[in-house]
Structure formats: C-alpha cells, structure tokens
Coordinates of N, CA and C in Angstrom, one line a residue:
L281 N -3.8 -34.9 -44.8 CA -3.0 -34.3 -45.9 C -2.4 -35.6 -46.6
L282 N -2.7 -35.4 -48.0 CA -1.9 -36.7 -48.8 C -0.2 -36.7 -48.5
P283 N 0.2 -38.0 -48.8 CA 1.9 -37.7 -48.6 C 2.6 -36.8 -49.5
E284 N 3.7 -36.5 -49.0 CA 4.6 -35.4 -49.6 C 4.9 -36.2 -51.0
S285 N 5.6 -37.5 -51.0 CA 5.9 -38.4 -51.9 C 4.8 -39.3 -52.5
S286 N 4.5 -39.1 -53.9 CA 3.3 -39.9 -54.2 C 3.9 -41.4 -54.5
M287 N 3.0 -42.3 -54.3 CA 3.3 -43.8 -54.6 C 3.8 -44.1 -56.2
P288 N 4.6 -44.8 -56.5 CA 4.7 -45.1 -58.0 C 3.5 -45.7 -58.3
V289 N 2.9 -45.3 -59.6 CA 1.6 -45.6 -60.1 C 1.7 -46.9 -60.9
R290 N 0.6 -47.7 -61.0 CA 0.8 -48.9 -61.7 C -0.4 -48.9 -62.8
E291 N -0.3 -49.1 -64.1 CA -1.4 -49.3 -65.0 C -2.2 -50.7 -64.7
A292 N -3.4 -50.7 -64.8 CA -4.4 -51.7 -64.3 C -4.2 -52.5 -65.6
D293 N -4.3 -53.7 -65.3 CA -4.2 -54.9 -66.4 C -5.2 -55.8 -66.4
Q294 N -6.4 -55.8 -67.6 CA -7.5 -56.4 -67.5 C -7.4 -57.7 -67.3
R295 N -6.3 -58.4 -67.6 CA -6.1 -59.8 -67.4 C -5.9 -60.3 -65.7
I296 N -5.8 -59.1 -64.8 CA -5.6 -59.1 -63.3 C -7.0 -58.7 -62.7
G297 N -7.6 -59.4 -61.9 CA -8.9 -58.7 -61.4 C -8.6 -57.8 -60.2
T298 N -8.3 -56.6 -60.5 CA -8.0 -55.6 -59.5 C -9.0 -54.5 -59.6
K299 N -9.2 -53.7 -58.5 CA -10.1 -52.6 -58.6 C -9.4 -51.3 -59.4
K300 N -9.9 -50.5 -60.0 CA -9.1 -49.3 -60.5 C -9.9 -48.1 -60.7
I301 N -9.1 -47.1 -61.0 CA -9.5 -45.7 -61.2 C -9.0 -45.2 -62.6
S302 N -10.0 -44.3 -63.1 CA -9.9 -43.8 -64.2 C -9.0 -42.5 -64.2
Y303 N -8.1 -42.3 -65.1 CA -7.3 -41.0 -65.0 C -7.3 -40.5 -66.4
T304 N -6.9 -39.3 -66.6 CA -6.6 -38.5 -67.7 C -5.3 -37.8 -67.6
A305 N -4.4 -38.1 -68.5 CA -3.3 -37.4 -68.5 C -3.0 -36.5 -69.8
F306 N -2.5 -34.9 -69.3 CA -2.3 -33.9 -70.2 C -1.0 -33.8 -70.6
D307 N -0.5 -33.8 -72.0 CA 0.7 -33.6 -72.3 C 0.9 -31.9 -72.7
S308 N 2.3 -31.6 -73.1 CA 2.7 -30.4 -73.2 C 2.0 -29.7 -74.4
D309 N 1.7 -30.8 -75.4 CA 1.3 -30.3 -76.8 C -0.4 -30.2 -76.6
G310 N -0.9 -30.5 -75.6 CA -2.5 -30.3 -75.4 C -3.0 -31.4 -75.7
G311 N -2.4 -32.6 -76.0 CA -3.0 -33.9 -76.2 C -3.3 -34.6 -74.6
T312 N -4.3 -35.7 -74.8 CA -4.7 -36.5 -73.4 C -4.5 -37.9 -73.9
K313 N -4.0 -38.5 -72.7 CA -4.1 -40.1 -72.6 C -5.1 -40.7 -71.4
K314 N -5.8 -41.5 -71.8 CA -6.9 -41.8 -70.7 C -6.2 -43.4 -70.4
G315 N -6.4 -43.9 -69.2 CA -5.9 -44.8 -68.6 C -6.5 -45.1 -67.3
Q316 N -6.4 -46.3 -66.8 CA -6.7 -46.7 -65.7 C -5.3 -47.1 -64.7
W317 N -5.3 -46.7 -63.4 CA -4.5 -47.0 -62.5 C -5.1 -48.2 -61.5
A318 N -4.3 -49.1 -61.0 CA -4.7 -50.2 -60.3 C -4.6 -49.7 -58.9
Y319 N -5.6 -50.0 -58.0 CA -5.8 -49.7 -56.5 C -4.8 -50.8 -55.8
R320 N -3.7 -50.3 -55.0 CA -3.0 -51.2 -54.3 C -2.5 -50.2 -53.0
W321 N -1.8 -51.0 -52.0 CA -1.2 -50.3 -50.7 C 0.4 -50.1 -51.3
N322 N 1.0 -48.9 -50.6 CA 2.2 -48.5 -50.9 C 3.1 -49.6 -50.1
V323 N 3.4 -50.6 -50.3 CA 3.9 -51.7 -49.4 C 5.4 -51.7 -50.0
Q324 N 6.4 -51.2 -49.5 CA 8.0 -51.2 -50.0 C 8.9 -51.8 -48.9
P325 N 9.9 -52.6 -49.7 CA 10.8 -53.5 -48.9 C 11.8 -52.5 -48.3
K326 N 12.3 -53.2 -47.3 CA 13.2 -52.4 -46.3 C 14.6 -52.3 -46.9
D327 N 14.8 -53.6 -47.4 CA 16.2 -53.8 -48.1 C 15.7 -54.1 -49.4
E328 N 16.1 -52.9 -50.3 CA 15.9 -53.0 -51.6 C 16.7 -53.9 -52.4
T329 N 17.9 -53.8 -52.1 CA 19.0 -54.7 -52.6 C 18.6 -56.2 -52.5
A330 N 18.4 -56.6 -51.3 CA 17.9 -57.9 -51.1 C 16.9 -58.3 -52.0
Y331 N 15.8 -57.5 -51.9 CA 14.3 -57.6 -52.6 C 14.6 -57.9 -54.2
F332 N 15.3 -56.9 -54.6 CA 15.5 -57.1 -56.2 C 16.6 -58.3 -56.5
K333 N 17.3 -58.8 -55.7 CA 18.1 -59.9 -56.0 C 17.3 -61.4 -55.7
G334 N 15.8 -61.0 -55.3 CA 15.0 -62.1 -55.2 C 15.1 -63.0 -53.9
E335 N 16.0 -62.1 -52.9 CA 16.0 -62.6 -51.7 C 14.9 -62.3 -50.6
G336 N 14.0 -61.4 -51.1 CA 12.8 -61.2 -50.3 C 13.4 -59.9 -49.1
S337 N 12.5 -59.3 -48.5 CA 12.8 -58.2 -47.5 C 11.5 -58.2 -46.5
E338 N 11.8 -57.6 -45.5 CA 11.0 -57.2 -44.5 C 10.3 -55.8 -45.1
V339 N 9.1 -55.4 -44.8 CA 8.6 -54.3 -45.4 C 8.8 -53.1 -44.4
E340 N 8.8 -51.8 -45.0 CA 8.8 -50.7 -44.0 C 7.5 -50.1 -43.6
N341 N 6.6 -50.3 -44.3 CA 5.4 -49.8 -44.2 C 4.3 -50.9 -44.3
P342 N 4.1 -51.6 -43.2 CA 3.2 -52.8 -43.3 C 1.7 -52.3 -43.2
I343 N 0.8 -53.1 -43.9 CA -0.5 -52.9 -43.7 C -1.0 -53.2 -42.3
K344 N -1.4 -52.1 -41.4 CA -1.8 -52.4 -40.0 C -3.1 -52.4 -39.9
I345 N -3.9 -53.3 -39.3 CA -5.3 -53.4 -39.1 C -5.5 -53.5 -37.8
Y346 N -6.3 -52.6 -37.2 CA -6.6 -53.1 -35.6 C -8.0 -53.6 -35.6
V347 N -8.3 -54.6 -34.7 CA -9.3 -55.1 -34.4 C -10.0 -55.0 -33.1
D348 N -11.5 -54.7 -33.3 CA -12.4 -54.4 -32.3 C -12.3 -55.4 -31.2
T349 N -11.9 -54.8 -30.1 CA -12.0 -56.1 -28.8 C -13.4 -56.6 -28.5
L350 N -14.4 -55.9 -28.9 CA -15.8 -56.3 -28.6 C -16.1 -57.6 -29.4
L351 N -15.3 -57.7 -30.0 CA -15.8 -59.4 -31.0 C -15.5 -60.5 -30.2
G352 N -14.5 -60.4 -29.2 CA -14.4 -61.6 -28.3 C -13.2 -62.5 -28.9
P353 N -12.7 -63.4 -28.2 CA -11.3 -64.0 -28.5 C -11.7 -65.0 -29.5
T354 N -12.6 -65.7 -29.6 CA -12.9 -66.7 -30.8 C -13.2 -65.9 -32.0
W355 N -13.8 -65.1 -32.1 CA -14.2 -64.4 -33.4 C -13.1 -63.4 -33.7
T356 N -12.2 -63.0 -33.0 CA -11.1 -62.1 -33.0 C -10.1 -63.1 -33.7
K357 N -9.8 -64.3 -33.0 CA -9.1 -65.2 -33.8 C -9.5 -65.6 -35.3
A358 N -10.8 -65.8 -35.6 CA -11.2 -66.1 -36.9 C -10.9 -64.8 -38.0
V359 N -11.1 -63.8 -37.3 CA -11.0 -62.5 -38.3 C -9.5 -62.4 -38.4
T360 N -8.7 -62.4 -37.5 CA -7.1 -62.4 -37.6 C -6.5 -63.5 -38.7
E361 N -7.0 -64.6 -38.5 CA -6.7 -65.7 -39.5 C -7.1 -65.4 -40.9
G362 N -8.4 -64.6 -41.1 CA -8.9 -64.5 -42.5 C -8.1 -63.5 -43.0
I363 N -7.4 -62.8 -42.3 CA -6.7 -61.5 -42.8 C -5.4 -62.0 -43.1
M364 N -4.6 -62.6 -42.2 CA -3.1 -63.1 -42.2 C -3.2 -64.4 -43.5
A365 N -4.4 -64.8 -43.9 CA -4.3 -65.8 -44.8 C -3.7 -65.5 -46.2
W366 N -3.8 -64.1 -46.3 CA -3.2 -63.1 -47.3 C -1.6 -63.0 -47.3
E367 N -0.9 -63.2 -46.1 CA 0.3 -62.9 -45.8 C 1.3 -63.7 -46.9
P368 N 0.9 -65.0 -46.8 CA 1.8 -65.9 -47.7 C 1.9 -65.5 -49.2
A369 N 0.9 -64.6 -49.8 CA 0.8 -64.0 -51.0 C 2.0 -63.2 -51.2
F370 N 2.0 -62.0 -50.2 CA 2.9 -61.2 -50.1 C 4.3 -61.8 -50.0
A371 N 4.3 -62.7 -49.2 CA 5.8 -63.4 -48.8 C 6.3 -63.9 -50.3
A372 N 5.3 -64.5 -51.0 CA 5.6 -65.1 -52.4 C 6.5 -64.2 -53.4
I373 N 5.8 -62.9 -53.2 CA 6.6 -62.1 -54.0 C 7.6 -61.0 -53.3
G374 N 8.4 -61.8 -52.3 CA 9.5 -61.2 -51.5 C 9.2 -60.2 -50.5
L375 N 8.1 -60.0 -50.1 CA 7.6 -58.9 -48.8 C 7.1 -59.6 -47.9
R376 N 7.9 -59.7 -46.9 CA 7.8 -60.5 -45.6 C 7.0 -59.4 -44.5
N377 N 6.3 -60.1 -43.7 CA 5.5 -59.4 -42.8 C 4.8 -58.1 -43.2
A378 N 4.0 -58.3 -44.4 CA 3.6 -57.1 -44.8 C 2.0 -56.7 -44.3
I379 N 1.7 -57.5 -43.5 CA 0.2 -57.4 -42.9 C 0.5 -57.4 -41.4
V380 N 0.1 -56.7 -40.5 CA 0.0 -56.6 -38.9 C -1.4 -56.4 -38.5
V381 N -1.8 -57.4 -37.5 CA -3.0 -57.3 -37.0 C -2.8 -57.1 -35.6
E382 N -3.6 -56.0 -35.0 CA -3.4 -55.8 -33.6 C -4.8 -55.9 -33.1
P383 N -5.1 -55.8 -31.6 CA -6.3 -55.4 -31.1 C -6.4 -53.8 -31.1
Y384 N -7.4 -53.4 -30.8 CA -7.6 -51.8 -30.3 C -6.8 -51.5 -29.2
P385 N -5.9 -50.6 -29.4 CA -5.1 -50.0 -28.2 C -5.8 -49.6 -27.0
S386 N -5.3 -49.8 -25.9 CA -6.0 -49.2 -24.9 C -6.0 -47.7 -24.6
D387 N -4.8 -47.0 -25.3 CA -4.4 -45.7 -25.2 C -5.6 -44.9 -25.8
M388 N -6.1 -43.8 -24.8 CA -7.0 -43.1 -25.1 C -6.9 -42.1 -26.4
S389 N -5.7 -41.9 -26.8 CA -5.5 -41.0 -28.0 C -5.9 -42.1 -29.4
F390 N -6.0 -43.2 -29.3 CA -6.6 -44.0 -30.4 C -7.8 -43.5 -30.6
N391 N -8.2 -43.4 -31.9 CA -9.6 -42.9 -32.5 C -9.8 -43.7 -33.5
V392 N -10.9 -44.8 -33.5 CA -11.2 -45.5 -34.4 C -12.0 -44.6 -35.8
E393 N -12.3 -43.6 -35.6 CA -12.9 -42.8 -36.7 C -11.9 -42.1 -37.4
D394 N -10.6 -42.1 -37.0 CA -9.6 -41.4 -37.8 C -9.8 -42.2 -39.2
P395 N -9.8 -41.4 -40.3 CA -9.7 -42.0 -41.7 C -8.6 -42.8 -42.1
L396 N -7.3 -42.5 -41.6 CA -6.4 -43.1 -42.0 C -6.0 -44.5 -41.1
I397 N -6.9 -44.8 -40.1 CA -6.5 -45.9 -39.5 C -7.4 -46.9 -40.0
S398 N -7.0 -48.1 -40.2 CA -7.7 -49.4 -40.8 C -8.0 -50.2 -39.5
C399 N -9.3 -50.8 -39.7 CA -10.0 -51.5 -38.6 C -11.1 -52.4 -38.9
V400 N -11.2 -53.2 -38.1 CA -12.2 -53.9 -38.0 C -13.1 -53.9 -37.0
V401 N -14.3 -53.4 -37.4 CA -15.4 -52.7 -36.3 C -16.6 -53.8 -36.1
Y402 N -16.8 -54.1 -34.8 CA -18.0 -55.0 -34.3 C -19.2 -53.9 -34.3
S403 N -20.0 -54.2 -35.3 CA -21.1 -53.0 -35.8 C -22.5 -53.4 -35.2
Q404 N -23.2 -52.4 -34.7 CA -24.6 -52.6 -34.2 C -25.4 -52.4 -35.3
S405 N -25.2 -52.2 -36.4 CA -26.0 -51.8 -37.7 C -26.7 -53.1 -38.1
R406 N -27.8 -53.0 -38.8 CA -28.6 -53.9 -39.3 C -28.2 -54.6 -40.8
Q407 N -27.0 -54.4 -41.0 CA -26.4 -54.9 -42.4 C -26.6 -56.3 -42.3
S408 N -26.9 -56.9 -43.3 CA -27.0 -58.4 -43.5 C -25.6 -59.2 -43.8
R409 N -24.5 -58.5 -44.0 CA -23.1 -59.1 -44.2 C -22.1 -58.4 -44.0
I410 N -20.7 -58.9 -43.8 CA -19.6 -58.2 -43.4 C -19.5 -57.2 -44.8
G411 N -19.2 -55.9 -44.2 CA -19.1 -54.7 -45.2 C -17.4 -54.5 -45.0
A412 N -17.2 -53.7 -46.4 CA -15.8 -53.1 -46.2 C -15.7 -52.0 -47.1
T413 N -15.0 -50.9 -46.7 CA -14.9 -49.7 -47.7 C -13.3 -49.3 -47.4
F414 N -12.8 -48.7 -48.4 CA -11.4 -48.4 -48.3 C -11.1 -46.9 -48.9
L415 N -10.3 -46.2 -48.4 CA -9.8 -44.6 -48.7 C -8.6 -44.9 -49.7
T416 N -8.8 -44.2 -50.7 CA -7.8 -44.1 -51.5 C -7.4 -42.7 -51.9
D417 N -6.1 -42.7 -52.6 CA -5.5 -41.3 -53.3 C -5.9 -41.5 -54.6
K418 N -7.0 -40.6 -55.2 CA -7.6 -40.7 -56.6 C -6.2 -40.4 -57.7
T419 N -5.3 -39.8 -57.1 CA -4.3 -39.5 -58.1 C -3.2 -40.6 -58.6
T420 N -3.3 -41.5 -57.5 CA -2.2 -42.6 -57.8 C -2.8 -44.1 -57.8
G421 N -3.9 -44.1 -57.2 CA -4.6 -45.5 -56.7 C -4.0 -46.1 -55.5
Q422 N -3.4 -45.3 -54.7 CA -2.8 -45.8 -53.4 C -4.0 -45.9 -52.7
I423 N -4.1 -47.1 -51.8 CA -5.0 -47.4 -50.7 C -4.4 -46.8 -49.3
L424 N -5.1 -46.0 -49.0 CA -4.5 -45.4 -47.7 C -5.1 -46.0 -46.5
S425 N -6.4 -46.7 -46.4 CA -6.9 -47.5 -45.2 C -8.0 -48.1 -45.4
C426 N -8.5 -49.1 -44.7 CA -9.8 -49.8 -44.9 C -10.6 -50.0 -43.7
K427 N -11.8 -50.0 -44.1 CA -12.8 -50.1 -42.6 C -13.7 -51.4 -42.8
I428 N -13.5 -52.3 -42.1 CA -14.4 -53.7 -42.1 C -15.4 -53.6 -41.0
T429 N -16.6 -53.8 -41.2 CA -17.5 -53.9 -40.2 C -18.0 -55.4 -40.3
V430 N -18.3 -55.9 -38.8 CA -18.9 -57.3 -38.6 C -20.1 -56.9 -37.9
P431 N -21.3 -57.2 -38.4 CA -22.5 -56.9 -37.9 C -22.8 -57.8 -36.6
A432 N -23.3 -57.2 -35.5 CA -23.7 -57.8 -34.2 C -24.3 -59.1 -34.2
D433 N -25.3 -59.2 -35.3 CA -26.3 -60.2 -35.6 C -25.4 -61.4 -36.4
Y434 N -24.1 -61.4 -36.8 CA -23.5 -62.2 -37.7 C -23.9 -63.6 -37.4
Q435 N -24.0 -64.2 -36.0 CA -24.2 -65.3 -35.8 C -25.4 -65.8 -36.5
T436 N -26.7 -65.0 -36.6 CA -27.9 -65.5 -36.9 C -27.6 -65.4 -38.5
I437 N -26.8 -64.4 -39.0 CA -26.9 -64.5 -40.5 C -26.0 -65.6 -41.0
A438 N -24.9 -66.0 -40.4 CA -24.3 -67.2 -40.6 C -25.1 -68.5 -40.7
F439 N -25.8 -68.6 -39.7 CA -26.8 -69.8 -39.4 C -27.9 -69.9 -40.4
E440 N -28.5 -68.9 -40.7 CA -29.5 -68.7 -41.9 C -29.0 -69.0 -43.3
A441 N -27.8 -68.4 -43.6 CA -27.3 -68.7 -44.7 C -26.9 -70.2 -45.0
G442 N -26.3 -70.7 -43.8 CA -25.8 -72.2 -43.8 C -27.0 -73.3 -43.9
V443 N -27.9 -72.9 -43.2 CA -29.4 -73.6 -43.2 C -29.8 -74.1 -44.7
F444 N -29.7 -73.0 -45.5 CA -30.1 -73.1 -46.9 C -29.3 -73.8 -47.8
A445 N -28.0 -73.6 -47.3 CA -26.9 -73.7 -48.2 C -26.3 -75.4 -48.1
I446 N -25.9 -75.7 -46.6 CA -25.3 -77.1 -46.3 C -25.7 -77.8 -45.3
S447 N -27.1 -77.4 -45.0 CA -27.6 -78.2 -43.6 C -27.9 -79.5 -44.0
D448 N -27.8 -80.0 -45.2 CA -28.1 -81.7 -45.8 C -26.9 -82.4 -45.4
V449 N -25.6 -81.6 -45.5 CA -24.4 -82.6 -45.2 C -23.6 -82.1 -43.9
D450 N -24.0 -81.0 -43.2 CA -23.3 -80.5 -42.1 C -24.3 -80.3 -40.7
S451 N -24.1 -81.3 -39.9 CA -25.2 -81.4 -39.1 C -25.2 -80.4 -38.0
R452 N -23.9 -79.5 -38.1 CA -24.2 -78.1 -37.2 C -25.1 -77.4 -37.5
Y453 N -25.6 -77.5 -38.6 CA -26.7 -76.5 -39.2 C -28.2 -77.0 -39.0
Q454 N -28.2 -78.3 -38.2 CA -29.5 -79.1 -38.4 C -30.4 -78.9 -37.0
S455 N -29.9 -77.8 -36.2 CA -30.5 -77.8 -35.0 C -31.0 -76.1 -35.0
Y456 N -31.6 -75.8 -33.6 CA -32.0 -74.4 -33.5 C -31.1 -73.5 -33.2
H457 N -29.7 -74.0 -33.1 CA -28.5 -73.0 -32.6 C -27.3 -73.5 -33.5
I458 N -26.5 -72.4 -33.7 CA -25.2 -72.8 -34.5 C -24.3 -72.9 -33.4
S459 N -23.2 -73.7 -33.5 CA -22.1 -73.8 -32.6 C -21.1 -72.6 -33.1
D460 N -20.4 -72.3 -32.0 CA -19.2 -71.0 -32.4 C -18.2 -71.6 -33.1
D461 N -18.0 -72.7 -33.2 CA -16.9 -73.3 -34.2 C -17.4 -73.0 -35.6
A462 N -18.5 -73.4 -35.8 CA -19.3 -73.2 -37.1 C -19.3 -71.7 -37.5
V463 N -19.6 -70.9 -36.7 CA -19.8 -69.2 -36.9 C -18.4 -68.9 -37.4
C464 N -17.1 -69.3 -36.6 CA -16.0 -68.9 -36.7 C -15.5 -69.3 -38.3
E465 N -15.9 -70.7 -38.5 CA -15.2 -71.0 -39.8 C -15.9 -70.2 -41.1
V466 N -17.1 -69.7 -40.8 CA -17.7 -68.8 -41.8 C -17.1 -67.5 -41.9
L467 N -16.9 -67.1 -40.6 CA -16.4 -65.9 -40.3 C -15.0 -65.6 -41.0
K468 N -14.1 -66.7 -40.8 CA -12.8 -66.5 -41.4 C -12.8 -66.7 -42.9
A469 N -13.5 -67.3 -43.5 CA -13.7 -67.7 -44.8 C -14.1 -66.3 -45.5
Q470 N -15.1 -65.7 -44.9 CA -15.9 -64.4 -45.5 C -14.8 -63.5 -45.2
M471 N -13.8 -63.2 -44.2 CA -12.9 -62.2 -43.7 C -11.8 -62.4 -45.0
M472 N -11.4 -63.4 -45.6 CA -10.4 -63.7 -46.4 C -11.2 -63.1 -47.6
G473 N -12.2 -63.2 -48.0 CA -12.8 -62.5 -49.3 C -13.0 -61.1 -49.0
V474 N -13.4 -60.6 -48.0 CA -13.6 -59.1 -47.8 C -12.1 -58.5 -47.9
F475 N -11.1 -59.1 -47.1 CA -9.8 -58.4 -47.1 C -9.1 -58.4 -48.4
G476 N -9.5 -59.4 -49.1 CA -8.8 -59.5 -50.5 C -9.3 -58.1 -51.4
Q477 N -10.5 -57.8 -51.2 CA -11.1 -56.7 -51.8 C -10.3 -55.4 -51.2
C478 N -10.1 -55.7 -50.1 CA -9.4 -54.4 -49.4 C -8.0 -54.1 -49.7
I479 N -7.4 -55.1 -50.3 CA -6.0 -54.8 -51.0 C -6.2 -54.6 -52.4
G480 N -7.3 -54.3 -52.9 CA -7.6 -53.8 -54.2 C -7.9 -54.9 -55.2
L481 N -8.3 -56.3 -54.9 CA -8.5 -57.3 -55.5 C -10.2 -57.2 -56.0
S482 N -10.6 -57.7 -57.0 CA -12.0 -57.6 -57.4 C -12.6 -59.1 -57.1
P483 N -13.7 -59.3 -56.7 CA -14.3 -60.7 -56.5 C -14.3 -61.6 -57.7
N484 N -13.7 -62.7 -57.8 CA -13.6 -63.7 -58.6 C -14.8 -64.7 -59.0
M485 N -15.9 -64.1 -59.7 CA -16.9 -65.2 -59.7 C -16.8 -66.3 -60.3
A486 N -16.0 -66.4 -61.0 CA -15.4 -67.6 -61.8 C -15.2 -68.8 -60.8
G487 N -14.9 -68.4 -59.5 CA -14.8 -69.2 -58.6 C -15.8 -70.1 -58.2
S488 N -17.1 -69.5 -58.5 CA -18.2 -70.4 -58.3 C -18.3 -71.9 -59.0
H489 N -17.5 -71.9 -59.8 CA -17.4 -73.1 -61.0 C -16.2 -73.9 -60.5
A490 N -15.6 -74.0 -59.3 CA -14.7 -74.7 -58.9 C -15.1 -76.1 -58.6
Y491 N -16.4 -76.1 -58.1 CA -17.0 -77.5 -57.9 C -18.5 -77.6 -58.5
S492 N -18.6 -78.8 -59.0 CA -19.9 -79.3 -59.4 C -20.9 -79.1 -58.7
P493 N -22.1 -79.1 -59.1 CA -23.4 -79.4 -58.2 C -23.3 -80.7 -57.4
E494 N -22.9 -81.7 -58.2 CA -22.8 -82.9 -57.8 C -21.7 -82.8 -56.4
Q495 N -20.8 -82.3 -56.7 CA -19.6 -82.2 -55.6 C -20.2 -81.7 -54.4
L496 N -20.9 -80.4 -54.6 CA -21.5 -79.8 -53.5 C -22.4 -80.7 -52.6
V497 N -23.0 -81.3 -53.0 CA -24.2 -82.1 -52.2 C -23.5 -83.5 -51.8
D498 N -22.2 -83.8 -52.1 CA -21.6 -85.1 -51.8 C -21.1 -84.9 -50.6
P499 N -21.6 -85.7 -49.3 CA -21.0 -85.7 -48.0 C -19.4 -85.9 -48.0
E500 N -19.0 -86.6 -49.0 CA -17.6 -86.9 -48.9 C -16.7 -85.8 -49.5

C-alpha cells in the first residue's frame, strides 16, 4: 500500500538533471494542466525549526540500503563508500545522516525480494555492468526503494574495460590478472554513479568533457 499521506510534490526543472514523471492535473472547470514531477526520496528533517533556520537536522526517514554479504569485505567497503559519497551533498542542504548502509540482516524475516527494501545484490546474472532500478509512486514522483545488482563476473568486466581504457598509463592493467584494489577503485566509482541515478539524478554526459584527450593519456 502507498503511504496514507503523500510526499509534497516538486515540479521538475529542466536546468537540473533529474528523472521525472509526467502528470495531468484536472481543475473544477474541466481544464487540464500538464507538467512533470521530479523523482526524489521523501527525506524529511527531524527538527524542522533548526532546519529552516539553516542549522541543519538529522532526518527521520533516512534512505536505508542493505548490502549483500556475499560481496565480501573489500567489495562491500567499496560499495558502501560509493553510496556514502553522496552523504555530503545531503549534509550541504541541511539533512544530516540521510543515508544508512547496512549488511543483510541475519534475521530470517528479512526478505530481499520485498519491493520496499532497498538493497545491493550480488547477482549471478550475465549482465555486463552494474544495474539499478527503483520503485516509485507515480502520483508524486516519490522514490520508494531501489535495487542495485553487481554481477558475479564484475572483476573480469572491470579488467576488460580497463585494459582498453587506461592500461597504457596504469600498470595494474598490464598483466593477465587485475588486483583487488583496482577492482574496488572502479567499483566505488561506478557505484557513485549508479546510486546518483537511484536518488533521482540523470547521467551527466557533459562530464565526459571534463578532461581533454591529451590529459587522459598523460601519466602525470
């Protein structure tokens, strides 16, 4: 069931790269208005007085993500750091501890298939990249949960991509095997991008122009 009280909606702004859902509003005179809601989580401050004074506040409904314990300690650390890299962005707008990352509970009542549970899953699928989906309330744009999948063959995927991209300047990609620290470096970076989409942001392809081709091949 959807929540009894709806999250306050927010109109999508084309100047901000957010995912959005189209809507049609009907007025009492039979007219209509079309628009787009921005997708976002319903993260609210515990102390509204302090929040609106600009002092910041803890949140009462943080985004909680459970991480599959099959990932192992080093990959779990990389995944957690990639997700938590977004915490300073929430803190900058006065919402402290807006993201919580925890391992899968050992409690038998925990069900990763629950559609309202957000999690990172170690997947045996043959997908070629980290995937993500999120469940939303189409009437408000509220993001209710997200599911992120890390393919079991991720080490090979990271190695093959790195060989073509940076092996000329990174010796870790110049042998038949890739080190775990190199895998975790890529995993953290990609998790940052994927989780950015899970909080409602669109990929920023303009970022591809941050470095010139000359800089990309310069070992310094």
